[in-house]
Short mmCIF file of C-alpha atoms and ligand atoms in Angstrom, two decimals:
data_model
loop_
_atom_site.label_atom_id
_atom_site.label_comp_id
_atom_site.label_asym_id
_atom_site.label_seq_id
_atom_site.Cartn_x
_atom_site.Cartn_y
_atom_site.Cartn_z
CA UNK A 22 24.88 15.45 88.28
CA UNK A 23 23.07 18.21 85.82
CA UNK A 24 24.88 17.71 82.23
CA UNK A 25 25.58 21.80 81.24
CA UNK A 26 26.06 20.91 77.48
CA UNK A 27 28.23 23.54 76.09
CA UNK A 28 29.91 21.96 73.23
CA UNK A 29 26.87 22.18 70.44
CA UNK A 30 29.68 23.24 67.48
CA UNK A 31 31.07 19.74 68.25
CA UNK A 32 27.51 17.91 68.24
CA UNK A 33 23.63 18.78 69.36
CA UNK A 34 20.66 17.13 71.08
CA UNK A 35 18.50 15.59 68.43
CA UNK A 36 15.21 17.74 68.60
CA UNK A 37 12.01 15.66 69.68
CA UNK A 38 10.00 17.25 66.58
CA UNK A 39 12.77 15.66 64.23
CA UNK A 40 12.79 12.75 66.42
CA UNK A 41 9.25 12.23 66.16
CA UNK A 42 9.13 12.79 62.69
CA UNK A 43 12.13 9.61 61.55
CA UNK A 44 10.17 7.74 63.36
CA UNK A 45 7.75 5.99 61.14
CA UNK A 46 10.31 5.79 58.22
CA UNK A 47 12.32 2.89 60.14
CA UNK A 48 9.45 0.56 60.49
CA UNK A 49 6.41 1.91 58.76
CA UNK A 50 7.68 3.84 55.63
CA UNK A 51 10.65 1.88 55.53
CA UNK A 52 10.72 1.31 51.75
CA UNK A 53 13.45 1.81 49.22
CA UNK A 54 12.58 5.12 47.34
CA UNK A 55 14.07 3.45 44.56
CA UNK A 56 11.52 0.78 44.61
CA UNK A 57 8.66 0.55 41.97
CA UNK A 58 5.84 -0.52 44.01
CA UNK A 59 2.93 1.65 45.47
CA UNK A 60 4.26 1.84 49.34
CA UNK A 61 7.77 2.71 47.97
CA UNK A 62 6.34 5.62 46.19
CA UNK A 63 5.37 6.79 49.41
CA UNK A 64 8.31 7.00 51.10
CA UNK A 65 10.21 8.44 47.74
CA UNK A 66 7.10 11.29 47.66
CA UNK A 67 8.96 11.83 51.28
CA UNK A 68 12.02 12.06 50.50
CA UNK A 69 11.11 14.67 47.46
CA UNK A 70 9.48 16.49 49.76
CA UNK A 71 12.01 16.62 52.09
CA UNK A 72 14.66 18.00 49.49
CA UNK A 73 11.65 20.67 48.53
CA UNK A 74 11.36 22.12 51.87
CA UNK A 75 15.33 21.99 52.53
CA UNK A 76 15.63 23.92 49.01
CA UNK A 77 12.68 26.58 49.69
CA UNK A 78 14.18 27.15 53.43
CA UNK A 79 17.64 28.10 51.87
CA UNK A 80 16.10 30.07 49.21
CA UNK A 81 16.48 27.60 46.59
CA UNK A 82 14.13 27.87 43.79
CA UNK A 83 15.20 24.17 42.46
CA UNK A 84 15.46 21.46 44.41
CA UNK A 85 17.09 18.99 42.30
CA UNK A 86 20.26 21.36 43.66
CA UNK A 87 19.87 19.39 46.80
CA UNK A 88 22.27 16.15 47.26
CA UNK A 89 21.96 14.37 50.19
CA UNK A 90 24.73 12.91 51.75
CA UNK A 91 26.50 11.44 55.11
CA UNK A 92 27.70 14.36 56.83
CA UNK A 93 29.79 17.81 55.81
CA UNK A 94 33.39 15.98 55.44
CA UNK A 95 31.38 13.69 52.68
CA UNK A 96 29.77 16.92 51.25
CA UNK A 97 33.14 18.75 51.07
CA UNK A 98 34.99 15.67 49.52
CA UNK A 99 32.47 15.55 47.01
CA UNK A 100 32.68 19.39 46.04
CA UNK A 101 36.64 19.61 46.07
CA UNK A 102 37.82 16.35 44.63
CA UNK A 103 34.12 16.38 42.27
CA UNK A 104 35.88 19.92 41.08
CA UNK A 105 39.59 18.52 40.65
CA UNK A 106 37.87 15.52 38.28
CA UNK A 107 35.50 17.16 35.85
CA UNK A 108 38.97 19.50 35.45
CA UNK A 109 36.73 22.54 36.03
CA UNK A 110 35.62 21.84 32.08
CA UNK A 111 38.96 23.07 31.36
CA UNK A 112 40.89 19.29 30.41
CA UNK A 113 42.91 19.50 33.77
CA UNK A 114 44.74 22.31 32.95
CA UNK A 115 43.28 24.83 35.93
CA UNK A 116 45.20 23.03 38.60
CA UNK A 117 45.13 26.19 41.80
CA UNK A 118 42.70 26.17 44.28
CA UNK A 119 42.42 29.11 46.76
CA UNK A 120 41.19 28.48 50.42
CA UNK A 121 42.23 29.42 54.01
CA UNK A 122 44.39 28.05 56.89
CA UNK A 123 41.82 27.92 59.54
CA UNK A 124 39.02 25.70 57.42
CA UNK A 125 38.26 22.58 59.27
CA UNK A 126 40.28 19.47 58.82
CA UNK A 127 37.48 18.45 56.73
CA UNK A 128 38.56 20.78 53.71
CA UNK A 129 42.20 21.35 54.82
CA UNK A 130 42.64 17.86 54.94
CA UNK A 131 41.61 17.16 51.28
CA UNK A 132 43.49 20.23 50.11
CA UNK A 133 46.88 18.54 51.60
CA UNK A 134 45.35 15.55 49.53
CA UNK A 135 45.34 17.41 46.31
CA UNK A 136 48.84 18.98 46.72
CA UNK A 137 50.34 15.51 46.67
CA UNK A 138 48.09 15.15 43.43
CA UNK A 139 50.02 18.06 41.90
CA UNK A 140 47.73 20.89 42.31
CA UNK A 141 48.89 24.30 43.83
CA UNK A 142 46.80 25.28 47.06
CA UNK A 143 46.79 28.94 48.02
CA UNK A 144 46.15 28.73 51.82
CA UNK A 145 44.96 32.76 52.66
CA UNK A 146 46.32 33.65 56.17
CA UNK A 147 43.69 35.54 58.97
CA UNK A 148 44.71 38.40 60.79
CA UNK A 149 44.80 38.52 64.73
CA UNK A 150 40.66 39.03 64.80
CA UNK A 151 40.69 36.26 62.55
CA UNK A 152 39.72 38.07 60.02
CA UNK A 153 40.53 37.63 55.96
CA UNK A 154 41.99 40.15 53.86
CA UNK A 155 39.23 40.92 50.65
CA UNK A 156 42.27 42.69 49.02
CA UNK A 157 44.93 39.47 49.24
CA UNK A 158 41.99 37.15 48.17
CA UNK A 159 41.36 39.34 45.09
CA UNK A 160 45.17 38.61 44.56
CA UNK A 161 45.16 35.33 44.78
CA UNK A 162 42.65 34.60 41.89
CA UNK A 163 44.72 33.28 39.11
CA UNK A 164 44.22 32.70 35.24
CA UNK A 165 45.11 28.60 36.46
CA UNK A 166 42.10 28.99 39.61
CA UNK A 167 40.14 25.73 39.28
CA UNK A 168 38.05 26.26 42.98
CA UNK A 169 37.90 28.51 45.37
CA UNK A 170 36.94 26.91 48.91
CA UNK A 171 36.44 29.45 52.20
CA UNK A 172 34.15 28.09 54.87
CA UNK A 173 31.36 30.54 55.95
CA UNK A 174 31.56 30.56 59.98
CA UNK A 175 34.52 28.89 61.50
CA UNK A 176 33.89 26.26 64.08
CA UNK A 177 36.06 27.31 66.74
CA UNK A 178 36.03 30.76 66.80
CA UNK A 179 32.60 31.62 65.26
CA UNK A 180 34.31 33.66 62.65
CA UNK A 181 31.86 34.65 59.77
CA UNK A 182 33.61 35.16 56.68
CA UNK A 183 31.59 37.26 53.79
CA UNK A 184 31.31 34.65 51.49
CA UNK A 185 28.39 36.84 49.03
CA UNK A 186 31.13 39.00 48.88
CA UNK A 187 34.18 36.52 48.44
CA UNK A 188 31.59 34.59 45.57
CA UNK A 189 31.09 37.52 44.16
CA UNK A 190 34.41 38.88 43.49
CA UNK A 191 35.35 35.44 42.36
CA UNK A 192 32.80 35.58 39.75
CA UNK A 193 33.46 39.13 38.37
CA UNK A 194 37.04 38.19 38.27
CA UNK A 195 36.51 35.02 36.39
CA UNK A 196 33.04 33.03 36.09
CA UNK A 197 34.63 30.22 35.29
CA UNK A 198 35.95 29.50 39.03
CA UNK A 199 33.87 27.63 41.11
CA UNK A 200 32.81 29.01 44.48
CA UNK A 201 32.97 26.22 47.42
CA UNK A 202 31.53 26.90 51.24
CA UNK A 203 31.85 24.63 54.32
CA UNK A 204 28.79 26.10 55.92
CA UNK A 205 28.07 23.46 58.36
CA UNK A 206 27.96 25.75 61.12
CA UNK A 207 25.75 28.64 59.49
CA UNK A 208 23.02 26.68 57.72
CA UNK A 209 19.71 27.37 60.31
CA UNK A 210 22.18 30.19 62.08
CA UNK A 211 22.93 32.67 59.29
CA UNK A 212 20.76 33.67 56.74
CA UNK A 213 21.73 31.70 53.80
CA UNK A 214 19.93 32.64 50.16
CA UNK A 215 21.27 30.98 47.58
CA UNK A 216 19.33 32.34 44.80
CA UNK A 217 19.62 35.92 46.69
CA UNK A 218 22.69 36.88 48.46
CA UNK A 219 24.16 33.33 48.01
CA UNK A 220 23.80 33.41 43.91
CA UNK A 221 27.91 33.25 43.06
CA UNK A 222 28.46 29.93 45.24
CA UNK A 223 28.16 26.80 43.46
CA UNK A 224 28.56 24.71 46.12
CA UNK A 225 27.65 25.03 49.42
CA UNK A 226 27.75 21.95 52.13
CA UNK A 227 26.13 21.56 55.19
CA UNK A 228 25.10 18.47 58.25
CA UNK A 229 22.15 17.97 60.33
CA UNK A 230 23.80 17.11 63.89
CA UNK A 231 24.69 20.88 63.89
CA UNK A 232 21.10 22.01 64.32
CA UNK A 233 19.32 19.49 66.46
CA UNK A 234 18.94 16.42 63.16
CA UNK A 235 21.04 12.85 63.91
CA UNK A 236 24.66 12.50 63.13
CA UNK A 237 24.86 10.85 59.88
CA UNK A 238 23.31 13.08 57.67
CA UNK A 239 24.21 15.94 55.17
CA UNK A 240 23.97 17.76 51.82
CA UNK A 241 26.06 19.32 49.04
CA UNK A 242 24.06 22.24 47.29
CA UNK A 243 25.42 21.62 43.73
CA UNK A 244 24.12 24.39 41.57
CA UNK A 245 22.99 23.29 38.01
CA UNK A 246 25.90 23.30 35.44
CA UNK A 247 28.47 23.51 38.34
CA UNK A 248 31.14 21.00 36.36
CA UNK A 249 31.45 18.24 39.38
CA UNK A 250 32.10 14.43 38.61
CA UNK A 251 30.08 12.65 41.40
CA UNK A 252 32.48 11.16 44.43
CA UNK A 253 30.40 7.88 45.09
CA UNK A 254 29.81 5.93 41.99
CA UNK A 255 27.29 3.04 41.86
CA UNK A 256 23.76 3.35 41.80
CA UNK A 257 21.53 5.92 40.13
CA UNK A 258 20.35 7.92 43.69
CA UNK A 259 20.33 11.33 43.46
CA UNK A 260 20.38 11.57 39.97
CA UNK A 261 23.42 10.21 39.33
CA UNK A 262 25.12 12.54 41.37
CA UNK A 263 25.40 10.14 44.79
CA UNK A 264 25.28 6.75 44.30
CA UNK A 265 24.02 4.93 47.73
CA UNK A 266 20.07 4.18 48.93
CA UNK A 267 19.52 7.32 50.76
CA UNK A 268 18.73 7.68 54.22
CA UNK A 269 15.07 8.78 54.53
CA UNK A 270 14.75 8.55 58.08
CA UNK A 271 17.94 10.90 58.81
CA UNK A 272 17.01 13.10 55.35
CA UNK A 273 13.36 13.47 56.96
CA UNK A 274 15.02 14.46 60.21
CA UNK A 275 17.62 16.80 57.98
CA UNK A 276 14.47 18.53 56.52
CA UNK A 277 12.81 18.99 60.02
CA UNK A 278 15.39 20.34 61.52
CA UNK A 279 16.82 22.88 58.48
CA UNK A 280 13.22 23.64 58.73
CA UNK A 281 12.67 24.68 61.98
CA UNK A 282 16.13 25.71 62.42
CA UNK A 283 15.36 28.39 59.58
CA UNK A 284 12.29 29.33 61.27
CA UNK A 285 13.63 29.67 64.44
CA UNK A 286 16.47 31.79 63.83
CA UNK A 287 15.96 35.23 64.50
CA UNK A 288 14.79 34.15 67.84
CA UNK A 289 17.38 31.52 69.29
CA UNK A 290 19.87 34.24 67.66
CA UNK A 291 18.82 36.73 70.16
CA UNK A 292 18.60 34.17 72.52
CA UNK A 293 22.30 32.47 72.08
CA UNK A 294 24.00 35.98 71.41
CA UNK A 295 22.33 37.37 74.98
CA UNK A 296 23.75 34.39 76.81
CA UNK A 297 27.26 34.15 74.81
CA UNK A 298 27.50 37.81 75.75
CA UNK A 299 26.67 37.32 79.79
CA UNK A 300 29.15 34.68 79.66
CA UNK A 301 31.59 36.58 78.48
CA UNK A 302 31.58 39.70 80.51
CA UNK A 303 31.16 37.72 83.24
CA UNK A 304 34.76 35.80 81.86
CA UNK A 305 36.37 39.15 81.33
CA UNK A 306 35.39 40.74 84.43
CA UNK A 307 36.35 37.51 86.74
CA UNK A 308 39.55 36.29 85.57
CA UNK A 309 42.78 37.98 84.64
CA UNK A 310 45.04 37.11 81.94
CA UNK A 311 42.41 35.57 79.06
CA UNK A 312 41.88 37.04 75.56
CA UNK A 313 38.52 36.21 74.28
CA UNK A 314 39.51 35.22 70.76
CA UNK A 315 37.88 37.58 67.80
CA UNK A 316 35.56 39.45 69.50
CA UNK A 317 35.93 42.45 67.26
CA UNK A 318 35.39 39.70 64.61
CA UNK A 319 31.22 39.16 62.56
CA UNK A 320 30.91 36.19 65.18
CA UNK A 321 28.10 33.38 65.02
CA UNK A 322 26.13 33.75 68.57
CA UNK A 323 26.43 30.97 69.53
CA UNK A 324 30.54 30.40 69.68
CA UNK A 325 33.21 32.12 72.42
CA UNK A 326 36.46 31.21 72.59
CA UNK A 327 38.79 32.41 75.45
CA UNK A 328 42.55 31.76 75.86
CA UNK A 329 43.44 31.95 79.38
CA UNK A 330 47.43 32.65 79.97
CA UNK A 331 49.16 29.95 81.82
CA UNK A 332 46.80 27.16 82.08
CA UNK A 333 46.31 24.00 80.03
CA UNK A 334 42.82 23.97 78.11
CA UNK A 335 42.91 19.78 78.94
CA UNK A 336 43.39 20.48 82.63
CA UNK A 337 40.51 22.56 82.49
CA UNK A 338 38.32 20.97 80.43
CA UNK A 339 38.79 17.72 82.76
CA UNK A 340 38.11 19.60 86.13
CA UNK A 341 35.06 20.97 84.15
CA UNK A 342 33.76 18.13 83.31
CA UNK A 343 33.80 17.17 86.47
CA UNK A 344 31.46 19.59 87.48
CA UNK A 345 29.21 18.23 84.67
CA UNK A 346 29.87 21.21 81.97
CA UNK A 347 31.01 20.13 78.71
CA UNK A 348 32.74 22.01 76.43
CA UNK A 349 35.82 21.45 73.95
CA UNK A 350 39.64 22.85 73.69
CA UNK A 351 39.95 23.31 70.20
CA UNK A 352 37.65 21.38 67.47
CA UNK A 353 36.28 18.17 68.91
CA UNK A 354 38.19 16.51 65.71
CA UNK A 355 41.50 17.23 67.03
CA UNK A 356 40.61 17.98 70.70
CA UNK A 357 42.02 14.35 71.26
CA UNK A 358 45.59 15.95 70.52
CA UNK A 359 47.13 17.92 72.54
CA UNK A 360 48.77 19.89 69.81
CA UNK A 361 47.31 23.42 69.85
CA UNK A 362 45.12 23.67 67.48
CA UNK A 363 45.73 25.46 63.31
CA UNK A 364 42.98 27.86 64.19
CA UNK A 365 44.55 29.42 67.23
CA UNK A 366 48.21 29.10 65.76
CA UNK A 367 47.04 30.63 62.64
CA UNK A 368 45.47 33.76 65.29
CA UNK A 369 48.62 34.16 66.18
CA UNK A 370 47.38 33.66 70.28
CA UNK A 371 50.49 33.91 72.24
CA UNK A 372 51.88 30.56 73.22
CA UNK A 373 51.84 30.96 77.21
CA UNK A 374 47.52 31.25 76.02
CA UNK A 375 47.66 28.48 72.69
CA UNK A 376 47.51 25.36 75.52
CA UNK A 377 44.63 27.43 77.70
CA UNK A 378 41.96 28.25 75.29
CA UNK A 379 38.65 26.57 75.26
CA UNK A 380 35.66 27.18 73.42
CA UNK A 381 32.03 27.41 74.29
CA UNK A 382 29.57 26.63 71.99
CA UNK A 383 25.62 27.03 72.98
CA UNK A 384 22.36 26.20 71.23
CA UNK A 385 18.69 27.15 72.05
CA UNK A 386 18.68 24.62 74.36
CA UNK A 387 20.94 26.38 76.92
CA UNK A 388 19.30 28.33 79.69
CA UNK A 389 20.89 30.81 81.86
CA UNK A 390 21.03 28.43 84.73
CA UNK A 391 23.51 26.63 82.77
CA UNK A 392 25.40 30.08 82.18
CA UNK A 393 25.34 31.16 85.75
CA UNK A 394 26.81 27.51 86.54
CA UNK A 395 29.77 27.73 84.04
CA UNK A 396 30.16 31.70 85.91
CA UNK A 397 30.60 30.17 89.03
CA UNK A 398 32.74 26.80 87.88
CA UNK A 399 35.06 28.26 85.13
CA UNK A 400 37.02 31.13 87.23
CA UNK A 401 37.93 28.56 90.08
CA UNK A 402 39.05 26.08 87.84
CA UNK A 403 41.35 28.22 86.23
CA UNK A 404 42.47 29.85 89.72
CA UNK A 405 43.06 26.02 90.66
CA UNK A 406 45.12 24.93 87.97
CA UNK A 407 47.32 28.42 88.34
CA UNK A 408 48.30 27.54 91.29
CA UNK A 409 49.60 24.52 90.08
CA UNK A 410 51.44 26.51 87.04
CA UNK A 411 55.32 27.11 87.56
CA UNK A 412 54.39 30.30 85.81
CA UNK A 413 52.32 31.67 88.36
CA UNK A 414 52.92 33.13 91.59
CA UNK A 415 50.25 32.30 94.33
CA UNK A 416 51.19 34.91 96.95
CA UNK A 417 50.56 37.57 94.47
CA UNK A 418 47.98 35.96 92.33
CA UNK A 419 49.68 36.97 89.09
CA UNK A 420 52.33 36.08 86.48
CA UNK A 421 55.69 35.50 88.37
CA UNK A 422 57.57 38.52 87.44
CA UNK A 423 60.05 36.70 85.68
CA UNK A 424 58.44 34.75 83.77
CA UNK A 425 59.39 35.26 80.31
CA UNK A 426 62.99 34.13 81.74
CA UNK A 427 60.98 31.01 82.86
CA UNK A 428 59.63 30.68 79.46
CA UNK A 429 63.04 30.92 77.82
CA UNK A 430 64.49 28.15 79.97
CA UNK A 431 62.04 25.59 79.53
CA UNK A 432 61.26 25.85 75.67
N1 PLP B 505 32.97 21.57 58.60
C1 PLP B 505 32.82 22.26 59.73
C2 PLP B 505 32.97 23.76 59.69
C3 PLP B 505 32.53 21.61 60.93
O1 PLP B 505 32.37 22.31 62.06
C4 PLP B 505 32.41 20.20 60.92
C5 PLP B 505 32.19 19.46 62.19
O2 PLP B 505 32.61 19.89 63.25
C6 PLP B 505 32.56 19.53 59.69
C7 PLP B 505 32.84 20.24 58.56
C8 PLP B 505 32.41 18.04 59.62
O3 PLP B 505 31.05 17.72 59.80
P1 PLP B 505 30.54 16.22 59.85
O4 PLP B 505 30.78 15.76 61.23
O5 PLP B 505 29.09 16.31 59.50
O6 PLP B 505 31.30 15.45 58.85
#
């Protein structure tokens, strides 16, 4: 059966080119960079050069700003609890950090961590588009603001916060805040400059198995004199900042595909925003009763996320899968719950749509073959499981008329 892989905010393909170039750093180059002797400097010239060309592809001017790490959740661990222990240079006494209730579990997750630590976490609400208000962020800066943290583009709706405009403000309001963004799923999508439109964020973090690099692999852009106590302590790697022998082979792969990701993106831009778009006219236009979710929204190209009315998003992501097209019902971190997911709850999607919403998520890798397929798959699956829905009336092929009555009774 033909694998239509439509769940690339979840995971992607490893690219040959940054398959082919690991390759000789597991058995050729397979030195510690740490190492003094000649081969060793070899594979540590590598692994400066790889941090070079990440740095000069997001507009870096130093690289030194570069950490490498395991993946995002390591990257945003080290920026928010690295924060919370240098005490913002301020002896502990900042103790608020602002961020926002639809950030991946990654962020939210150690937020929840640093209330029970006795810090005050400002969690900004979105509006229906999933959209944050400028004006409410501006009033949530406080005199006692240690960090602010707002990811750029959210992972399950494609939502692009304006985070040059959120650093920004932050900055003119009070320097001394530091500026934290998730922006795993922008790096090699979005233009991201951090000496240019980028200058107000401190810390920025990113992974490779976004954009076509191995899972495993990350980076926290740290800019100089941000105050941040390093997270892993041990060795001397990365300047002191993460202890650990690095991972050339994944960091070469991480700088091959930032690389070509950067190069590439005007192009698969056009090319993932002209086949998110066929897909969904072609959703609106064949099945009734959906909501695509923030499509008046700045949206990443690649992401669509539809809530269909009556349906369950695990009965349809099963009979898809069946028909070999993968794609996820919330984030593919809690997609193993059936608990609707914070995102969509914090959207305020209705709840007879929270349970049917999936998301699509496409790289340059999809073609419109594999578009045409989900056209023809994803309307009869959700026809099939309405039929099954006590909600829906077959004869009609619409919402029984009484079902908010029906809704009433059984919740
Ligand atoms: N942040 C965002 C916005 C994500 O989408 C993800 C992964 O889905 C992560 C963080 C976690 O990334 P990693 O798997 O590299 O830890």
């Amino acid at each position: 059966m033909k694998i239509v892989y439509a769940d690339n905010n979840a995971t992607t393909q490893v690219a040959p080119e940054v398959f082919q170039a690991m390759k000789p750093y597991f058995n050729e180059d397979y030195f510690n960079p740490s190492s003094m002797y000649e081969p060793a400097r070899k594979t540590s010239q590598a692994l400066g050069a790889a941090r070079a060309e990440i740095a000069a592809a997001l507009g870096c001017g130093d690289p030194r700003q570069i950490i490498f790490t395991s993946c995002a959740t390591e990257s945003n661990n080290a920026a928010i609890f690295g924060v919370a222990s240098a005490g913002g240079g301020f002896g502990g006494k900042r103790r608020h950090i602002i961020t926002t209730t639809v950030e991946h579990p990654a962020v939210l997750g150690v937020c929840k961590e640093m209330q029970r630590r006795g810090y005050e976490v400002t969690y900004l609400p979105v509006d229906h588009d999933g959209n944050l208000n400028v004006g409410d962020f501006i009033r949530s800066l406080r005199s006692d603001t240690l960090l602010v943290t707002i990811m750029h583009g959210n992972n399950e709706t494609g939502v692009v916060f304006p985070v040059e405009q959120l650093s920004r403000l932050t900055k003119e309001t009070d320097s001394q805040i530091v500026f934290h963004t998730d922006a795993t799923q922008t790096v090699g999508k979005l233009p991201v400059d951090l000496d240019g439109d980028f200058r107000h964020v401190d810390l920025l973090s990113f992974s490779g198995h976004k954009i076509h690099a191995p899972k495993g692999v990350g980076a926290l852009f740290m800019r100089r004199g941000t105050p941040c106590r390093p997270f892993l302590i041990g060795g001397h790697q990365e300047c002191g900042r993460r202890a650990g022998t690095e991972n050339v082979p994944y960091i070469i792969g991480l700088a091959k595909a930032v690389v070509r990701a950067v190069g590439n993106r005007e192009e698969d831009y056009q090319h993932t925003a002209r086949l998110r778009d066929r897909l969904q006219k072609a959703i609106e236009e064949r099945i009734s009763h959906i909501q695509v979710n923030c499509k008046n929204a700045p949206r990443l190209p690649t992401t669509l996320n539809v809530s269909c009315h009556y349906v369950e998003g695990e009965g349809m992501l099963f009979q898809l899968s069946e028909e070999g097209i993968c794609a996820s019902s919330g984030s593919a971190c809690t997609s193993g719950s059936l608990e609707p997911s914070h995102v969509l709850l914090a959207l305020d999607v209705p709840f007879t749509a929270v349970h049917g919403s999936i998301r699509f998520s496409l790289s340059r890798y999809n073609t419109d073959a594999d578009i045409d397929w989900i056209i023809e798959v994803f309307p009869r699956t959700v026809a099939n499981l309405r039929n099954l829905s006590p909600y829906w009336d077959k004869k009609t092929d619409s919402p029984r008329s009484n079902v908010d009555e029906l809704i009433r009774q059984t919740h």
